Short mmCIF file of C-alpha atoms in Angstrom, two decimals:
data_model
loop_
_atom_site.label_atom_id
_atom_site.label_comp_id
_atom_site.label_asym_id
_atom_site.label_seq_id
_atom_site.Cartn_x
_atom_site.Cartn_y
_atom_site.Cartn_z
CA UNK A 1 0.00 0.00 0.00
CA UNK A 2 3.01 2.28 0.45
CA UNK A 3 3.29 4.17 -2.84
CA UNK A 4 6.97 4.46 -3.69
CA UNK A 5 9.01 7.67 -3.61
CA UNK A 6 8.52 9.85 -6.67
CA UNK A 7 5.87 7.59 -8.19
CA UNK A 8 2.95 10.04 -8.09
CA UNK A 9 3.18 12.93 -10.57
CA UNK A 10 2.14 16.53 -9.94
CA UNK A 11 -0.36 17.71 -8.88
CA UNK A 12 -1.52 14.50 -7.22
CA UNK A 13 1.15 14.09 -4.56
CA UNK A 14 0.69 17.74 -3.53
CA UNK A 15 -3.11 17.44 -3.38
CA UNK A 16 -2.90 14.46 -1.01
CA UNK A 17 -0.71 16.51 1.32
CA UNK A 18 -3.33 19.27 1.28
CA UNK A 19 -5.93 16.68 2.27
CA UNK A 20 -3.85 14.97 4.97
CA UNK A 21 -2.03 17.79 6.78
CA UNK A 22 -5.05 19.43 8.50
CA UNK A 23 -6.22 16.06 9.80
CA UNK A 24 -2.75 15.22 11.10
CA UNK A 25 -2.61 18.52 13.00
CA UNK A 26 -6.04 17.86 14.49
CA UNK A 27 -4.85 14.39 15.49
CA UNK A 28 -1.78 15.91 17.17
CA UNK A 29 -4.09 18.14 19.19
CA UNK A 30 -6.17 15.14 20.24
CA UNK A 31 -3.07 13.11 21.05
CA UNK A 32 -1.57 15.88 23.18
CA UNK A 33 -4.85 16.22 25.08
CA UNK A 34 -5.04 12.45 25.67
CA UNK A 35 -1.45 12.25 26.91
CA UNK A 36 -1.83 15.23 29.24
CA UNK A 37 -5.09 13.96 30.76
CA UNK A 38 -4.52 10.18 30.79
CA UNK A 39 -0.81 9.45 30.98
CA UNK A 40 -1.54 5.98 32.30
CA UNK A 41 -2.71 5.07 28.79
CA UNK A 42 0.71 5.71 27.23
CA UNK A 43 1.67 1.99 27.21
CA UNK A 44 -1.51 1.14 25.30
CA UNK A 45 -0.82 4.00 22.89
CA UNK A 46 2.68 2.63 22.32
CA UNK A 47 1.29 -0.86 21.66
CA UNK A 48 -1.13 0.52 19.08
CA UNK A 49 1.69 2.36 17.31
CA UNK A 50 3.96 -0.69 17.39
CA UNK A 51 1.14 -2.83 15.98
CA UNK A 52 0.83 -0.48 12.99
CA UNK A 53 4.60 -0.50 12.48
CA UNK A 54 5.04 -4.26 12.61
CA UNK A 55 2.10 -5.18 10.38
CA UNK A 56 2.69 -2.44 7.80
CA UNK A 57 6.36 -3.41 7.54
CA UNK A 58 5.44 -6.85 6.17
CA UNK A 59 5.92 -5.74 2.57
CA UNK A 60 4.71 -7.95 -0.29
CA UNK A 61 5.13 -7.07 -3.99
CA UNK A 62 1.86 -5.92 -5.54
CA UNK A 63 0.86 -3.19 -8.00
CA UNK A 64 3.86 -1.59 -9.73
CA UNK A 65 4.80 1.45 -7.67
CA UNK A 66 3.15 0.14 -4.51
CA UNK A 67 3.13 -2.82 -2.13
CA UNK A 68 0.69 -4.98 -0.23
CA UNK A 69 0.58 -5.70 3.50
CA UNK A 70 -1.67 -5.54 6.59
CA UNK A 71 -2.10 -2.03 8.00
CA UNK A 72 -2.73 -2.47 11.74
CA UNK A 73 -4.66 0.80 11.93
CA UNK A 74 -8.00 -0.70 12.93
CA UNK A 75 -6.90 -1.30 16.50
CA UNK A 76 -5.68 2.28 17.00
CA UNK A 77 -8.87 3.69 15.48
CA UNK A 78 -11.07 1.64 17.83
CA UNK A 79 -9.01 2.52 20.90
CA UNK A 80 -8.21 6.19 20.32
CA UNK A 81 -10.30 7.34 17.37
CA UNK A 82 -9.28 7.99 13.75
CA UNK A 83 -7.53 11.32 14.39
CA UNK A 84 -4.95 9.84 16.76
CA UNK A 85 -4.65 6.79 14.51
CA UNK A 86 -3.70 9.22 11.72
CA UNK A 87 -0.83 10.62 13.81
CA UNK A 88 0.46 7.16 14.73
CA UNK A 89 0.28 6.10 11.08
CA UNK A 90 2.12 9.25 9.98
CA UNK A 91 4.96 8.56 12.42
CA UNK A 92 5.22 4.97 11.20
CA UNK A 93 5.06 5.91 7.52
CA UNK A 94 7.66 8.66 7.95
CA UNK A 95 10.06 6.31 9.75
CA UNK A 96 9.57 3.61 7.12
CA UNK A 97 10.15 6.07 4.27
CA UNK A 98 13.37 7.48 5.77
CA UNK A 99 14.98 4.39 7.26
CA UNK A 100 13.47 1.41 5.43
CA UNK A 101 12.95 2.81 1.91
CA UNK A 102 9.35 1.67 2.30
CA UNK A 103 7.03 4.29 0.83
CA UNK A 104 8.35 7.78 0.23
CA UNK A 105 8.44 11.41 1.36
CA UNK A 106 6.72 12.93 -1.67
CA UNK A 107 4.07 10.21 -1.49
CA UNK A 108 3.66 10.51 2.29
CA UNK A 109 0.48 12.57 1.95
CA UNK A 110 -1.14 9.93 -0.26
CA UNK A 111 -0.02 7.06 1.98
CA UNK A 112 -1.29 8.82 5.10
CA UNK A 113 -4.60 9.56 3.39
CA UNK A 114 -5.25 5.91 2.57
CA UNK A 115 -3.67 4.04 5.49
CA UNK A 116 -3.70 6.68 8.19
CA UNK A 117 -6.95 8.56 7.65
CA UNK A 118 -9.62 6.93 5.49
CA UNK A 119 -8.93 3.36 6.62
CA UNK A 120 -9.11 4.27 10.34
CA UNK A 121 -12.26 6.37 9.79
CA UNK A 122 -13.88 3.30 8.21
CA UNK A 123 -12.79 1.13 11.16
CA UNK A 124 -14.15 3.63 13.69
CA UNK A 125 -17.52 4.00 11.96
CA UNK A 126 -17.95 0.24 11.51
CA UNK A 127 -17.05 -0.36 15.14
CA UNK A 128 -19.47 2.26 16.46
CA UNK A 129 -22.28 1.03 14.20
CA UNK A 130 -21.67 -2.59 15.17
CA UNK A 131 -21.70 -1.86 18.89
CA UNK A 132 -24.86 0.22 18.55
CA UNK A 133 -26.47 -2.76 16.77
CA UNK A 134 -25.47 -4.99 19.72
CA UNK A 135 -23.34 -7.28 17.57
CA UNK A 136 -20.81 -9.46 19.40
CA UNK A 137 -17.83 -7.33 20.46
CA UNK A 138 -15.17 -9.55 18.91
CA UNK A 139 -17.09 -9.86 15.65
CA UNK A 140 -17.34 -6.07 15.45
CA UNK A 141 -13.61 -5.68 16.08
CA UNK A 142 -12.87 -8.27 13.39
CA UNK A 143 -15.10 -6.48 10.86
CA UNK A 144 -13.71 -3.04 11.69
CA UNK A 145 -10.07 -4.11 11.29
CA UNK A 146 -10.77 -6.15 8.15
CA UNK A 147 -12.69 -3.43 6.36
CA UNK A 148 -10.17 -0.76 7.41
CA UNK A 149 -7.55 -2.78 5.55
CA UNK A 150 -9.72 -3.33 2.48
CA UNK A 151 -10.83 0.29 2.27
CA UNK A 152 -7.22 1.43 2.60
CA UNK A 153 -6.42 -0.47 -0.57
CA UNK A 154 -9.51 0.79 -2.36
CA UNK A 155 -8.31 4.34 -1.63
CA UNK A 156 -4.79 3.49 -2.78
CA UNK A 157 -6.29 2.16 -6.01
CA UNK A 158 -8.20 5.43 -6.41
CA UNK A 159 -5.00 7.42 -5.86
CA UNK A 160 -3.15 5.41 -8.49
CA UNK A 161 -6.06 5.45 -10.96
CA UNK A 162 -6.40 9.24 -10.68
CA UNK A 163 -2.70 9.67 -11.39
CA UNK A 164 -2.53 7.02 -14.11
CA UNK A 165 -5.86 6.70 -15.98
CA UNK A 166 -5.92 3.99 -18.63
CA UNK A 167 -5.65 4.99 -22.26
CA UNK A 168 -8.83 3.01 -22.89
CA UNK A 169 -11.52 3.40 -20.26
CA UNK A 170 -9.77 6.14 -18.29
CA UNK A 171 -10.09 6.30 -14.51
CA UNK A 172 -12.70 3.54 -14.20
CA UNK A 173 -10.68 0.99 -16.17
CA UNK A 174 -7.51 1.84 -14.28
CA UNK A 175 -9.29 1.63 -10.91
CA UNK A 176 -10.67 -1.80 -11.75
CA UNK A 177 -7.24 -3.05 -12.80
CA UNK A 178 -5.50 -1.80 -9.65
CA UNK A 179 -8.20 -3.18 -7.35
CA UNK A 180 -8.10 -6.62 -8.97
CA UNK A 181 -4.34 -6.85 -8.51
CA UNK A 182 -4.51 -5.71 -4.89
CA UNK A 183 -7.38 -8.11 -4.13
CA UNK A 184 -5.16 -11.14 -4.78
CA UNK A 185 -3.12 -10.48 -1.66
CA UNK A 186 -5.24 -8.06 0.31
CA UNK A 187 -8.45 -10.06 0.74
CA UNK A 188 -6.77 -12.87 2.75
CA UNK A 189 -4.34 -10.51 4.50
CA UNK A 190 -7.17 -8.32 5.77
CA UNK A 191 -9.09 -11.32 7.10
CA UNK A 192 -6.00 -12.49 8.99
CA UNK A 193 -5.45 -8.98 10.34
CA UNK A 194 -9.06 -8.83 11.53
CA UNK A 195 -8.68 -12.14 13.38
CA UNK A 196 -5.38 -11.05 14.96
CA UNK A 197 -6.88 -7.73 16.08
CA UNK A 198 -9.82 -9.52 17.70
CA UNK A 199 -7.40 -11.81 19.56
CA UNK A 200 -5.42 -8.82 20.83
CA UNK A 201 -8.61 -7.20 22.12
CA UNK A 202 -9.47 -10.46 23.85
CA UNK A 203 -6.13 -10.19 25.66
CA UNK A 204 -6.70 -6.51 26.50
CA UNK A 205 -10.11 -7.40 27.95
CA UNK A 206 -8.38 -9.88 30.25
CA UNK A 207 -5.50 -7.69 31.46
CA UNK A 208 -6.51 -4.03 30.94
CA UNK A 209 -10.28 -3.88 30.55
CA UNK A 210 -10.51 -0.72 32.66
CA UNK A 211 -8.61 1.17 29.94
CA UNK A 212 -11.27 0.27 27.38
CA UNK A 213 -13.97 1.69 29.64
CA UNK A 214 -11.90 4.81 30.31
CA UNK A 215 -11.46 5.37 26.57
CA UNK A 216 -15.21 4.84 25.99
CA UNK A 217 -14.46 1.89 23.73
CA UNK A 218 -16.99 -0.17 25.67
CA UNK A 219 -19.35 0.47 28.55
CA UNK A 220 -19.28 -1.28 31.91
CA UNK A 221 -22.39 -3.23 30.99
CA UNK A 222 -20.88 -4.46 27.74
CA UNK A 223 -17.66 -5.35 29.54
CA UNK A 224 -19.56 -7.37 32.15
CA UNK A 225 -21.45 -9.13 29.37
CA UNK A 226 -18.22 -10.02 27.58
CA UNK A 227 -16.62 -11.34 30.73
CA UNK A 228 -19.75 -13.25 31.61
CA UNK A 229 -19.80 -14.97 28.22
CA UNK A 230 -16.10 -15.84 28.41
CA UNK A 231 -16.26 -17.40 31.87
#
């Protein structure tokens, strides 16, 4: 999903920065507020950031000019909201671009937009809708993380199709081609990521469930229900 350095032409790489930068700054404000008010949640914040780094570093060859891998952003979006997830993703993507030659600096805005902003927003909305519908907690987490991954790659396909429309069929034909190539690896990877994220939340419920209540991820009643079912 990391679009390589220099791959996007003007004005597309600049436009994605224009889209991403205001959201990153808002996320920094939210992150600073969280850290100042709830410093005891720093370890959980670090785990969420490390989860994004580890999963998104598992690079697999995919579309020319990009790569395929899990994203890890669903967990951060559920725990801290999409704005903070955007900041964590930006830090990870910047580090990977500078030190691992994974992604790029000129394409950072586009990569943040897909993996750090739109994917986490999808995860957050799916999670909130699923909990409101009283769907099983772990099923909702699985769906949120899985769809965050899939939607990230849909957005990446859009970014590439806008920059490189097909000679025949234009944007639509190019979008279809990119999505079909990504689907080969990304459909199973996203499902595995969703299952792993649900397992991690199962562990968090066992050892740090109070943090989930404090972050308004779940209510006390839902937590008691989950623990009652698991006993």
